[in-house]
mmCIF file of C-alpha atoms and ligand atoms in Angstrom:
data_model
loop_
_atom_site.group_PDB
_atom_site.id
_atom_site.type_symbol
_atom_site.label_atom_id
_atom_site.label_comp_id
_atom_site.label_asym_id
_atom_site.label_seq_id
_atom_site.Cartn_x
_atom_site.Cartn_y
_atom_site.Cartn_z
ATOM 1 C CA MET A 28 141.333 111.402 134.581
ATOM 2 C CA LYS A 29 141.890 107.707 133.503
ATOM 3 C CA GLU A 30 138.538 106.701 134.988
ATOM 4 C CA GLU A 31 136.801 109.655 133.156
ATOM 5 C CA ILE A 32 138.438 108.510 129.686
ATOM 6 C CA ILE A 33 137.242 104.956 130.524
ATOM 7 C CA LYS A 34 133.662 106.097 131.307
ATOM 8 C CA ILE A 35 133.261 108.231 128.062
ATOM 9 C CA LYS A 36 134.547 105.139 126.146
ATOM 10 C CA GLU A 37 131.936 102.813 127.776
ATOM 11 C CA GLU A 38 129.260 105.576 127.067
ATOM 12 C CA ILE A 39 130.256 105.639 123.556
ATOM 13 C CA LEU A 40 130.216 101.879 123.083
ATOM 14 C CA SER A 41 126.875 101.447 124.800
ATOM 15 C CA GLU A 42 125.257 104.277 122.660
ATOM 16 C CA LEU A 43 126.829 102.841 119.487
ATOM 17 C CA LYS A 44 124.969 99.516 119.909
ATOM 18 C CA LYS A 45 121.738 101.268 119.662
ATOM 19 C CA ILE A 46 122.471 103.021 116.440
ATOM 20 C CA LYS A 47 120.772 101.490 113.263
ATOM 21 C CA GLU A 48 121.116 104.150 110.568
ATOM 22 C CA SER A 49 123.751 106.458 109.335
ATOM 23 C CA LYS A 50 122.280 109.854 110.249
ATOM 24 C CA ALA A 51 122.232 108.935 114.053
ATOM 25 C CA LEU A 52 125.692 107.483 113.500
ATOM 26 C CA SER A 53 126.929 110.670 112.244
ATOM 27 C CA ASP A 54 125.294 112.710 115.004
ATOM 28 C CA LEU A 55 126.833 110.359 117.566
ATOM 29 C CA GLU A 56 130.297 110.626 116.052
ATOM 30 C CA THR A 57 129.946 114.474 116.315
ATOM 31 C CA LYS A 58 128.696 114.171 119.735
ATOM 32 C CA TYR A 59 131.959 112.495 120.914
ATOM 33 C CA LEU A 60 134.634 113.002 118.343
ATOM 34 C CA GLY A 61 133.650 116.229 116.680
ATOM 35 C CA ARG A 62 135.707 119.356 117.220
ATOM 36 C CA LYS A 63 133.655 120.187 120.172
ATOM 37 C CA GLY A 64 132.849 116.581 121.078
ATOM 38 C CA LYS A 65 132.903 115.020 124.530
ATOM 39 C CA LEU A 66 135.996 113.024 124.010
ATOM 40 C CA THR A 67 137.893 115.529 122.023
ATOM 41 C CA VAL A 68 137.349 118.492 124.497
ATOM 42 C CA PHE A 69 138.273 116.127 127.483
ATOM 43 C CA LEU A 70 141.585 115.002 125.843
ATOM 44 C CA LYS A 71 142.420 118.684 125.166
ATOM 45 C CA GLN A 72 142.831 118.992 128.982
ATOM 46 C CA ILE A 73 146.069 116.602 128.739
ATOM 47 C CA ALA A 74 148.055 119.674 127.466
ATOM 48 C CA ASN A 75 147.649 121.201 130.986
ATOM 49 C CA LEU A 76 149.090 118.052 132.787
ATOM 50 C CA SER A 77 152.704 117.630 134.075
ATOM 51 C CA ASP A 78 155.028 115.870 131.831
ATOM 52 C CA GLU A 79 154.993 112.853 134.006
ATOM 53 C CA GLU A 80 151.076 112.637 133.882
ATOM 54 C CA LYS A 81 151.141 113.483 130.234
ATOM 55 C CA GLN A 82 153.158 110.264 129.512
ATOM 56 C CA LYS A 83 150.878 108.106 131.511
ATOM 57 C CA ILE A 84 147.570 109.341 130.402
ATOM 58 C CA GLY A 85 148.458 110.489 126.858
ATOM 59 C CA ARG A 86 149.084 106.898 125.716
ATOM 60 C CA LEU A 87 145.763 105.864 127.065
ATOM 61 C CA ALA A 88 144.012 108.867 125.616
ATOM 62 C CA ASN A 89 145.523 108.276 122.149
ATOM 63 C CA GLU A 90 144.611 104.558 122.089
ATOM 64 C CA THR A 91 141.053 105.178 123.213
ATOM 65 C CA LYS A 92 140.521 107.960 120.602
ATOM 66 C CA GLN A 93 141.917 105.631 117.670
ATOM 67 C CA GLU A 94 139.738 102.642 118.949
ATOM 68 C CA MET A 95 136.679 104.865 118.902
ATOM 69 C CA ILE A 96 137.456 106.191 115.345
ATOM 70 C CA ARG A 97 137.657 102.487 114.383
ATOM 71 C CA LYS A 98 134.415 101.517 116.077
ATOM 72 C CA PHE A 99 132.672 104.280 114.119
ATOM 73 C CA LYS A 100 134.172 103.125 110.916
ATOM 74 C CA GLU A 101 133.008 99.529 111.518
ATOM 75 C CA ALA A 102 129.515 100.648 112.505
ATOM 76 C CA ARG A 103 129.256 102.625 109.302
ATOM 77 C CA SER A 104 130.272 99.659 107.192
ATOM 78 C CA VAL A 105 127.700 97.592 108.967
ATOM 79 C CA ILE A 106 125.008 100.029 108.192
ATOM 80 C CA SER A 107 125.882 100.594 104.655
ATOM 81 C CA GLY A 108 126.224 96.726 104.092
ATOM 82 C CA GLU A 109 129.987 96.854 103.448
ATOM 83 C CA THR A 110 132.588 94.826 105.118
ATOM 84 C CA GLU A 111 136.143 96.194 105.556
ATOM 85 C CA ALA A 112 137.303 94.459 102.581
ATOM 86 C CA GLY A 113 134.693 96.451 100.499
ATOM 87 C CA PHE A 114 132.331 93.635 99.746
ATOM 88 C CA ILE A 115 128.726 93.573 100.053
ATOM 89 C CA ASP A 116 127.330 91.792 103.132
ATOM 90 C CA VAL A 117 125.077 89.278 101.275
ATOM 91 C CA THR A 118 123.556 88.130 104.587
ATOM 92 C CA LEU A 119 121.860 91.592 105.209
ATOM 93 C CA PRO A 120 118.270 91.722 104.390
ATOM 94 C CA GLY A 121 117.750 93.053 100.734
ATOM 95 C CA GLU A 122 115.696 95.846 99.581
ATOM 96 C CA LYS A 123 112.437 94.393 98.186
ATOM 97 C CA ARG A 124 111.523 95.796 94.729
ATOM 98 C CA LEU A 125 108.150 96.063 93.430
ATOM 99 C CA LEU A 126 107.833 93.931 90.376
ATOM 100 C CA GLY A 127 105.144 94.200 87.749
ATOM 101 C CA HIS A 128 103.099 91.252 86.629
ATOM 102 C CA LEU A 129 102.287 89.845 83.217
ATOM 103 C CA HIS A 130 98.588 89.992 82.395
ATOM 104 C CA PRO A 131 97.337 86.409 82.336
ATOM 105 C CA ILE A 132 96.302 86.843 78.566
ATOM 106 C CA THR A 133 99.662 87.871 77.915
ATOM 107 C CA ILE A 134 101.094 84.666 79.744
ATOM 108 C CA VAL A 135 98.612 82.373 77.703
ATOM 109 C CA GLN A 136 99.478 84.142 74.456
ATOM 110 C CA ASN A 137 103.259 83.738 74.853
ATOM 111 C CA GLU A 138 102.969 80.005 75.870
ATOM 112 C CA LEU A 139 100.727 79.493 72.716
ATOM 113 C CA GLU A 140 103.224 81.543 70.541
ATOM 114 C CA ASP A 141 106.093 79.177 71.709
ATOM 115 C CA LEU A 142 104.121 76.230 70.916
ATOM 116 C CA PHE A 143 103.112 77.137 67.478
ATOM 117 C CA ARG A 144 106.606 78.353 66.668
ATOM 118 C CA SER A 145 107.761 74.935 67.710
ATOM 119 C CA MET A 146 105.277 73.565 65.073
ATOM 120 C CA GLY A 147 106.753 75.756 62.397
ATOM 121 C CA PHE A 148 104.077 78.426 62.532
ATOM 122 C CA MET A 149 104.942 82.156 61.932
ATOM 123 C CA VAL A 150 103.310 84.681 64.427
ATOM 124 C CA LEU A 151 101.588 87.515 62.436
ATOM 125 C CA ASP A 152 99.928 90.793 63.347
ATOM 126 C CA GLY A 153 96.970 92.639 61.923
ATOM 127 C CA PRO A 154 95.361 96.155 62.400
ATOM 128 C CA GLU A 155 92.647 96.436 64.863
ATOM 129 C CA LEU A 156 90.961 99.230 62.903
ATOM 130 C CA GLU A 157 90.306 97.059 59.991
ATOM 131 C CA SER A 158 88.518 97.691 56.578
ATOM 132 C CA ASP A 159 85.100 96.039 55.961
ATOM 133 C CA TYR A 160 86.844 94.391 52.957
ATOM 134 C CA PHE A 161 89.055 92.072 55.111
ATOM 135 C CA ASN A 162 86.876 91.837 58.057
ATOM 136 C CA PHE A 163 84.011 90.456 56.007
ATOM 137 C CA GLU A 164 84.206 90.618 52.201
ATOM 138 C CA ALA A 165 87.278 88.612 51.781
ATOM 139 C CA LEU A 166 86.078 86.032 54.320
ATOM 140 C CA ASN A 167 83.206 85.215 52.120
ATOM 141 C CA ILE A 168 80.710 87.475 53.783
ATOM 142 C CA PRO A 169 79.431 89.907 51.325
ATOM 143 C CA LYS A 170 77.403 92.865 52.463
ATOM 144 C CA SER A 171 73.928 91.255 52.250
ATOM 145 C CA HIS A 172 75.000 88.102 53.834
ATOM 146 C CA PRO A 173 73.053 87.069 56.950
ATOM 147 C CA ALA A 174 76.315 85.970 58.629
ATOM 148 C CA ARG A 175 77.112 89.673 59.327
ATOM 149 C CA ASP A 176 74.585 89.536 62.128
ATOM 150 C CA MET A 177 76.531 86.830 63.873
ATOM 151 C CA GLN A 178 78.982 89.365 65.107
ATOM 152 C CA ASP A 179 77.747 92.667 66.393
ATOM 153 C CA THR A 180 80.026 95.247 64.613
ATOM 154 C CA PHE A 181 81.450 98.567 65.814
ATOM 155 C CA TYR A 182 81.268 100.435 62.567
ATOM 156 C CA ILE A 183 83.485 103.505 62.234
ATOM 157 C CA ALA A 184 81.526 106.581 61.256
ATOM 158 C CA THR A 185 84.381 108.282 59.444
ATOM 159 C CA PRO A 186 85.567 106.601 56.258
ATOM 160 C CA HIS A 187 89.317 106.084 55.763
ATOM 161 C CA PRO A 188 90.662 109.278 54.445
ATOM 162 C CA ASN A 189 93.248 107.569 52.296
ATOM 163 C CA PRO A 190 92.265 104.051 51.482
ATOM 164 C CA LEU A 191 94.500 101.652 49.850
ATOM 165 C CA PRO A 192 93.070 99.778 46.897
ATOM 166 C CA HIS A 193 92.350 96.375 48.011
ATOM 167 C CA PRO A 194 93.378 93.434 45.880
ATOM 168 C CA GLN A 195 90.622 91.796 43.839
ATOM 169 C CA PRO A 196 90.383 88.136 44.425
ATOM 170 C CA LEU A 197 92.108 86.087 41.833
ATOM 171 C CA SER A 198 89.938 83.698 39.768
ATOM 172 C CA PHE A 199 90.970 80.153 39.589
ATOM 173 C CA ALA A 200 88.876 77.939 37.068
ATOM 174 C CA ARG A 201 87.613 74.920 39.019
ATOM 175 C CA ARG A 202 87.623 71.556 37.446
ATOM 176 C CA GLY A 203 84.777 71.402 34.962
ATOM 177 C CA GLU A 204 84.185 75.284 35.037
ATOM 178 C CA ARG A 205 84.782 77.195 31.976
ATOM 179 C CA LYS A 206 84.041 80.811 32.968
ATOM 180 C CA GLU A 207 86.234 82.942 34.994
ATOM 181 C CA ARG A 208 84.416 83.826 38.228
ATOM 182 C CA GLY A 209 85.010 86.105 41.189
ATOM 183 C CA GLN A 210 85.752 89.699 40.329
ATOM 184 C CA GLU A 211 82.181 90.888 39.417
ATOM 185 C CA GLU A 212 80.833 89.321 42.621
ATOM 186 C CA ALA A 213 83.064 91.289 44.914
ATOM 187 C CA SER A 214 81.468 94.560 45.980
ATOM 188 C CA VAL A 215 84.907 96.031 47.220
ATOM 189 C CA ASP A 216 84.415 99.123 49.366
ATOM 190 C CA GLN A 217 87.809 100.384 50.171
ATOM 191 C CA SER A 218 86.955 103.144 52.710
ATOM 192 C CA ASP A 219 84.526 101.414 55.165
ATOM 193 C CA MET A 220 86.250 100.866 58.439
ATOM 194 C CA VAL A 221 85.225 98.617 61.306
ATOM 195 C CA MET A 222 86.908 97.680 64.592
ATOM 196 C CA ARG A 223 87.750 94.065 63.704
ATOM 197 C CA THR A 224 85.139 91.618 64.972
ATOM 198 C CA HIS A 225 87.625 88.719 64.796
ATOM 199 C CA THR A 226 91.180 87.874 63.992
ATOM 200 C CA SER A 227 90.154 86.055 60.791
ATOM 201 C CA PRO A 228 91.011 88.989 58.543
ATOM 202 C CA VAL A 229 94.814 88.104 59.160
ATOM 203 C CA GLN A 230 94.212 84.998 57.271
ATOM 204 C CA VAL A 231 93.717 86.706 54.114
ATOM 205 C CA ARG A 232 96.324 89.368 54.882
ATOM 206 C CA GLY A 233 98.779 86.441 55.520
ATOM 207 C CA MET A 234 98.013 84.734 52.382
ATOM 208 C CA LEU A 235 98.389 87.740 50.195
ATOM 209 C CA LYS A 236 101.632 88.536 51.706
ATOM 210 C CA TYR A 237 103.270 85.005 52.112
ATOM 211 C CA GLY A 238 101.538 82.806 49.569
ATOM 212 C CA ALA A 239 101.310 78.997 50.004
ATOM 213 C CA PRO A 240 102.357 76.869 51.681
ATOM 214 C CA LEU A 241 101.775 78.882 54.899
ATOM 215 C CA ARG A 242 101.520 78.192 58.675
ATOM 216 C CA CYS A 243 100.814 81.055 60.931
ATOM 217 C CA VAL A 244 98.959 82.133 63.996
ATOM 218 C CA ALA A 245 97.724 85.799 64.746
ATOM 219 C CA PRO A 246 96.838 86.768 68.347
ATOM 220 C CA GLY A 247 95.170 90.117 69.038
ATOM 221 C CA ARG A 248 92.294 92.068 70.503
ATOM 222 C CA VAL A 249 88.917 92.185 68.678
ATOM 223 C CA PHE A 250 85.711 94.175 69.411
ATOM 224 C CA ARG A 251 82.065 93.479 69.466
ATOM 225 C CA ALA A 252 79.020 95.436 70.407
ATOM 226 C CA GLU A 253 77.911 92.790 72.890
ATOM 227 C CA ALA A 254 75.815 92.573 75.878
ATOM 228 C CA ILE A 255 78.327 92.147 78.550
ATOM 229 C CA ASP A 256 78.193 89.192 80.979
ATOM 230 C CA ALA A 257 80.407 86.632 82.819
ATOM 231 C CA VAL A 258 81.625 85.187 79.397
ATOM 232 C CA HIS A 259 80.996 88.015 76.923
ATOM 233 C CA GLU A 260 83.187 91.128 76.716
ATOM 234 C CA HIS A 261 83.174 93.919 74.160
ATOM 235 C CA THR A 262 86.969 93.717 73.883
ATOM 236 C CA PHE A 263 88.492 90.256 74.210
ATOM 237 C CA ASP A 264 91.377 88.336 72.637
ATOM 238 C CA GLN A 265 91.380 85.603 70.086
ATOM 239 C CA MET A 266 94.273 83.681 68.307
ATOM 240 C CA GLU A 267 93.705 82.980 64.628
ATOM 241 C CA GLY A 268 95.487 79.781 63.166
ATOM 242 C CA LEU A 269 95.872 79.003 59.516
ATOM 243 C CA MET A 270 97.806 76.221 57.700
ATOM 244 C CA VAL A 271 97.690 75.894 53.924
ATOM 245 C CA ASP A 272 99.632 73.439 52.046
ATOM 246 C CA LYS A 273 98.889 70.377 49.690
ATOM 247 C CA ASN A 274 96.472 67.795 51.082
ATOM 248 C CA ILE A 275 95.662 69.621 54.360
ATOM 249 C CA SER A 276 92.621 67.894 55.889
ATOM 250 C CA ILE A 277 90.545 67.920 58.969
ATOM 251 C CA GLY A 278 92.872 65.249 60.399
ATOM 252 C CA ASN A 279 95.566 67.785 60.478
ATOM 253 C CA LEU A 280 93.537 70.244 62.135
ATOM 254 C CA ILE A 281 92.332 67.885 64.864
ATOM 255 C CA ALA A 282 95.959 66.844 65.535
ATOM 256 C CA VAL A 283 96.821 70.604 66.042
ATOM 257 C CA MET A 284 93.780 71.248 68.180
ATOM 258 C CA LYS A 285 94.794 68.177 70.416
ATOM 259 C CA GLU A 286 98.275 69.568 70.872
ATOM 260 C CA LEU A 287 97.126 72.976 71.666
ATOM 261 C CA ILE A 288 94.725 71.706 74.518
ATOM 262 C CA ASN A 289 97.236 69.225 75.753
ATOM 263 C CA SER A 290 99.919 71.786 76.015
ATOM 264 C CA MET A 291 97.728 74.471 77.663
ATOM 265 C CA PHE A 292 96.366 72.377 80.394
ATOM 266 C CA GLY A 293 98.951 69.731 80.745
ATOM 267 C CA ARG A 294 96.539 67.089 81.253
ATOM 268 C CA ALA A 295 93.471 65.447 79.405
ATOM 269 C CA VAL A 296 90.700 67.939 79.444
ATOM 270 C CA GLU A 297 87.180 66.820 78.179
ATOM 271 C CA THR A 298 86.157 68.258 74.790
ATOM 272 C CA ARG A 299 83.304 67.837 72.277
ATOM 273 C CA VAL A 300 83.253 68.823 68.730
ATOM 274 C CA ARG A 301 79.932 70.033 67.037
ATOM 275 C CA PRO A 302 79.246 71.122 63.501
ATOM 276 C CA GLY A 303 79.555 74.869 63.180
ATOM 277 C CA TYR A 304 78.720 77.508 60.459
ATOM 278 C CA PHE A 305 81.206 80.182 59.339
ATOM 279 C CA PRO A 306 81.098 81.420 55.830
ATOM 280 C CA PHE A 307 84.872 81.233 55.467
ATOM 281 C CA VAL A 308 85.166 77.588 56.270
ATOM 282 C CA GLU A 309 83.575 74.422 54.715
ATOM 283 C CA PRO A 310 82.892 72.226 56.653
ATOM 284 C CA GLY A 311 83.033 74.188 59.991
ATOM 285 C CA ILE A 312 83.233 72.690 63.492
ATOM 286 C CA GLU A 313 83.093 74.055 67.132
ATOM 287 C CA LEU A 314 85.424 72.598 69.869
ATOM 288 C CA ASP A 315 84.011 73.137 73.317
ATOM 289 C CA ILE A 316 85.747 72.364 76.488
ATOM 290 C CA LYS A 317 84.180 71.141 79.718
ATOM 291 C CA CYS A 318 84.322 73.772 82.217
ATOM 292 C CA THR A 319 87.347 73.502 84.384
ATOM 293 C CA ILE A 320 85.966 75.618 87.209
ATOM 294 C CA CYS A 321 82.790 73.561 87.987
ATOM 295 C CA LEU A 322 83.915 70.349 86.143
ATOM 296 C CA GLY A 323 80.700 70.434 84.113
ATOM 297 C CA LYS A 324 78.137 70.967 87.013
ATOM 298 C CA GLY A 325 77.349 74.491 85.919
ATOM 299 C CA CYS A 326 78.690 77.805 87.155
ATOM 300 C CA PRO A 327 78.897 81.483 86.027
ATOM 301 C CA GLY A 328 82.098 80.766 84.210
ATOM 302 C CA CYS A 329 80.173 78.528 81.780
ATOM 303 C CA LYS A 330 76.721 80.194 81.995
ATOM 304 C CA HIS A 331 75.586 77.179 83.840
ATOM 305 C CA SER A 332 75.928 74.983 80.890
ATOM 306 C CA GLY A 333 78.927 73.013 81.883
ATOM 307 C CA TRP A 334 80.676 73.684 78.566
ATOM 308 C CA LEU A 335 82.426 76.690 77.073
ATOM 309 C CA GLU A 336 82.757 77.496 73.354
ATOM 310 C CA LEU A 337 86.472 77.648 72.835
ATOM 311 C CA LEU A 338 87.885 76.776 69.431
ATOM 312 C CA PRO A 339 85.741 77.233 66.241
ATOM 313 C CA ALA A 340 87.548 75.861 63.088
ATOM 314 C CA GLY A 341 87.150 74.359 59.781
ATOM 315 C CA GLN A 342 88.676 73.711 56.264
ATOM 316 C CA VAL A 343 89.438 77.033 54.573
ATOM 317 C CA HIS A 344 86.610 77.763 51.990
ATOM 318 C CA PRO A 345 87.974 77.667 48.394
ATOM 319 C CA ARG A 346 86.679 81.296 47.873
ATOM 320 C CA VAL A 347 88.889 82.594 50.716
ATOM 321 C CA LEU A 348 91.977 80.862 49.297
ATOM 322 C CA GLU A 349 91.116 82.750 46.103
ATOM 323 C CA TYR A 350 90.931 86.120 47.966
ATOM 324 C CA GLY A 351 94.387 85.327 49.362
ATOM 325 C CA GLY A 352 95.550 84.807 45.844
ATOM 326 C CA ILE A 353 96.128 80.986 46.439
ATOM 327 C CA ASP A 354 94.830 78.472 43.933
ATOM 328 C CA PRO A 355 92.182 76.194 45.746
ATOM 329 C CA ASN A 356 92.718 73.402 42.973
ATOM 330 C CA LYS A 357 96.241 72.896 44.222
ATOM 331 C CA TYR A 358 95.962 73.908 47.985
ATOM 332 C CA SER A 359 93.736 73.349 50.879
ATOM 333 C CA GLY A 360 93.897 74.408 54.479
ATOM 334 C CA PHE A 361 92.335 74.580 57.895
ATOM 335 C CA ALA A 362 91.788 77.659 60.103
ATOM 336 C CA PHE A 363 90.723 78.154 63.796
ATOM 337 C CA GLY A 364 89.772 81.025 65.769
ATOM 338 C CA LEU A 365 90.755 80.401 69.346
ATOM 339 C CA GLY A 366 89.020 82.450 72.100
ATOM 340 C CA LEU A 367 92.137 83.459 74.034
ATOM 341 C CA THR A 368 90.439 85.155 76.868
ATOM 342 C CA ARG A 369 88.069 82.236 77.388
ATOM 343 C CA LEU A 370 91.099 79.870 77.408
ATOM 344 C CA ALA A 371 92.616 81.936 80.039
ATOM 345 C CA MET A 372 89.407 81.719 82.176
ATOM 346 C CA MET A 373 89.585 78.052 82.030
ATOM 347 C CA LYS A 374 93.289 77.670 82.660
ATOM 348 C CA TYR A 375 93.231 79.843 85.711
ATOM 349 C CA LYS A 376 89.826 79.026 86.720
ATOM 350 C CA ILE A 377 88.459 82.684 86.525
ATOM 351 C CA ASN A 378 84.680 82.513 86.456
ATOM 352 C CA ASP A 379 84.023 86.123 85.237
ATOM 353 C CA ILE A 380 85.513 87.444 82.009
ATOM 354 C CA ARG A 381 84.983 91.116 83.224
ATOM 355 C CA LEU A 382 87.929 90.866 85.626
ATOM 356 C CA PHE A 383 90.650 90.779 82.797
ATOM 357 C CA ASN A 384 89.854 94.392 81.726
ATOM 358 C CA SER A 385 88.832 95.636 85.123
ATOM 359 C CA GLY A 386 92.331 96.975 85.944
ATOM 360 C CA ASP A 387 92.213 95.578 89.372
ATOM 361 C CA LEU A 388 95.602 95.125 90.704
ATOM 362 C CA ARG A 389 94.485 92.540 93.291
ATOM 363 C CA PHE A 390 93.387 90.427 90.487
ATOM 364 C CA LEU A 391 96.611 91.131 88.261
ATOM 365 C CA LYS A 392 98.994 90.634 91.253
ATOM 366 C CA GLN A 393 98.012 86.855 91.517
ATOM 367 C CA PHE A 394 99.791 86.079 88.051
HETATM 368 C C1 FA5 B 20 84.794 83.664 65.155
HETATM 369 O O1 FA5 B 20 85.171 84.696 65.591
HETATM 370 C C2 FA5 B 20 85.486 83.098 63.957
HETATM 371 N N1 FA5 B 20 86.222 84.131 63.248
HETATM 372 C C3 FA5 B 20 86.312 81.803 64.370
HETATM 373 C C4 FA5 B 20 86.857 81.069 63.205
HETATM 374 C C5 FA5 B 20 88.153 81.148 62.752
HETATM 375 C C6 FA5 B 20 85.982 79.912 62.751
HETATM 376 C C7 FA5 B 20 88.605 80.406 61.694
HETATM 377 C C8 FA5 B 20 86.557 79.137 61.758
HETATM 378 C C9 FA5 B 20 87.706 79.521 61.250
HETATM 379 P P1 FA5 B 20 83.209 83.166 67.168
HETATM 380 O O2 FA5 B 20 82.347 84.372 67.003
HETATM 381 O O3 FA5 B 20 82.513 81.919 67.566
HETATM 382 O O4 FA5 B 20 84.069 82.778 65.812
HETATM 383 O O5 FA5 B 20 84.345 83.562 68.304
HETATM 384 C C10 FA5 B 20 85.438 82.638 68.357
HETATM 385 C C11 FA5 B 20 85.724 82.432 69.815
HETATM 386 O O6 FA5 B 20 85.853 83.701 70.555
HETATM 387 C C12 FA5 B 20 84.422 81.879 70.577
HETATM 388 O O7 FA5 B 20 84.556 80.395 70.580
HETATM 389 C C13 FA5 B 20 84.734 82.255 72.050
HETATM 390 O O8 FA5 B 20 85.692 81.414 72.667
HETATM 391 C C14 FA5 B 20 85.434 83.654 71.887
HETATM 392 N N2 FA5 B 20 84.244 84.675 71.923
HETATM 393 C C15 FA5 B 20 83.371 84.973 71.156
HETATM 394 N N3 FA5 B 20 82.757 86.134 71.606
HETATM 395 C C16 FA5 B 20 83.171 86.565 72.572
HETATM 396 C C17 FA5 B 20 82.862 87.446 73.613
HETATM 397 N N4 FA5 B 20 81.990 88.367 73.375
HETATM 398 N N5 FA5 B 20 83.548 87.517 74.872
HETATM 399 C C18 FA5 B 20 84.667 86.732 74.973
HETATM 400 N N6 FA5 B 20 84.949 85.664 74.110
HETATM 401 C C19 FA5 B 20 84.316 85.642 73.083
#
């Protein structure tokens, strides 16, 4: 009988070694220690032995049973990752959680927001469904202006059901001017709606809300009825920047632009500045960046030109300050309209803009 008890014990220990998960462990415990388990049933025979044999075998039987109960308990702790003291065994391999990823444009936007906050800029938001007034009119682009053709606009067929009255531009008499000007020139249509073609409407919204002096950036989506290619999307992101104060000049603008480019790329990147035309700035400039993908040799990411239009900017037009309720005799300002999507292309060396809105998880998982 003694040999039989030892044999069952070895059998249990050898099977225990192969167990890796708790269901199999419970089954094994039932098989040997359950009410009809092999060891339990075998030990019941002890009751039929003589008193002398009972004493000899009984002790071994009892010790073996207790030892096996302990072994099962230990095995259960190992499988569930707990030690006897109830602590988590940190050396066990962890459960790998599936983490989401920030979209590359969100990453770039967050970095820029931090940079501009550190320079005292507020971060503003504006509506994507915008009135014709803020998208064009208040930016010195009246209905008949040829500059409306510069941006292919998605006009909304249904007029705004409950349009708010737009503020009329304030008239500030210029030096040497007698007559009040402004109000009669503006053909304010309060119900025409467009998908905003740029983030520039937030300039005027910001000025009307906060007045001067003002420093703000406004990131967000913009929409254009564009022919799509490797560098043009119909839905893309821009970040508007605006600084209004006394004696703000192009010098301040260039200092901020340099700060922006350096912080984004962390190294000197070749840029070039050209004159640019936008009715809401005077003078206007365009900053291009040498393509970081082909280093200027030409690739699909820069439409084989070696350069990418990134940052148009200029001194805020006095008319726009007036639309924002700010006296252009006292204040001046600069504004820029950064192509955020194009910046993300250059930062991460992505040579096709269509990847950003593709929803392709293989693309997004790289960030
Ligand atoms: C504007 O949208 C002006 N509102 C910018 C501005 C603001 C000028 C303030 C002066 C003062 P533009 O149409 O060039 O300008 O667009 C600005 C930037 O957006 C471009 O330099 C480019 O980087 C990006 N961009 C323009 N069109 C597209 C497009 N279809 N797809 C992706 N990015 C584009």
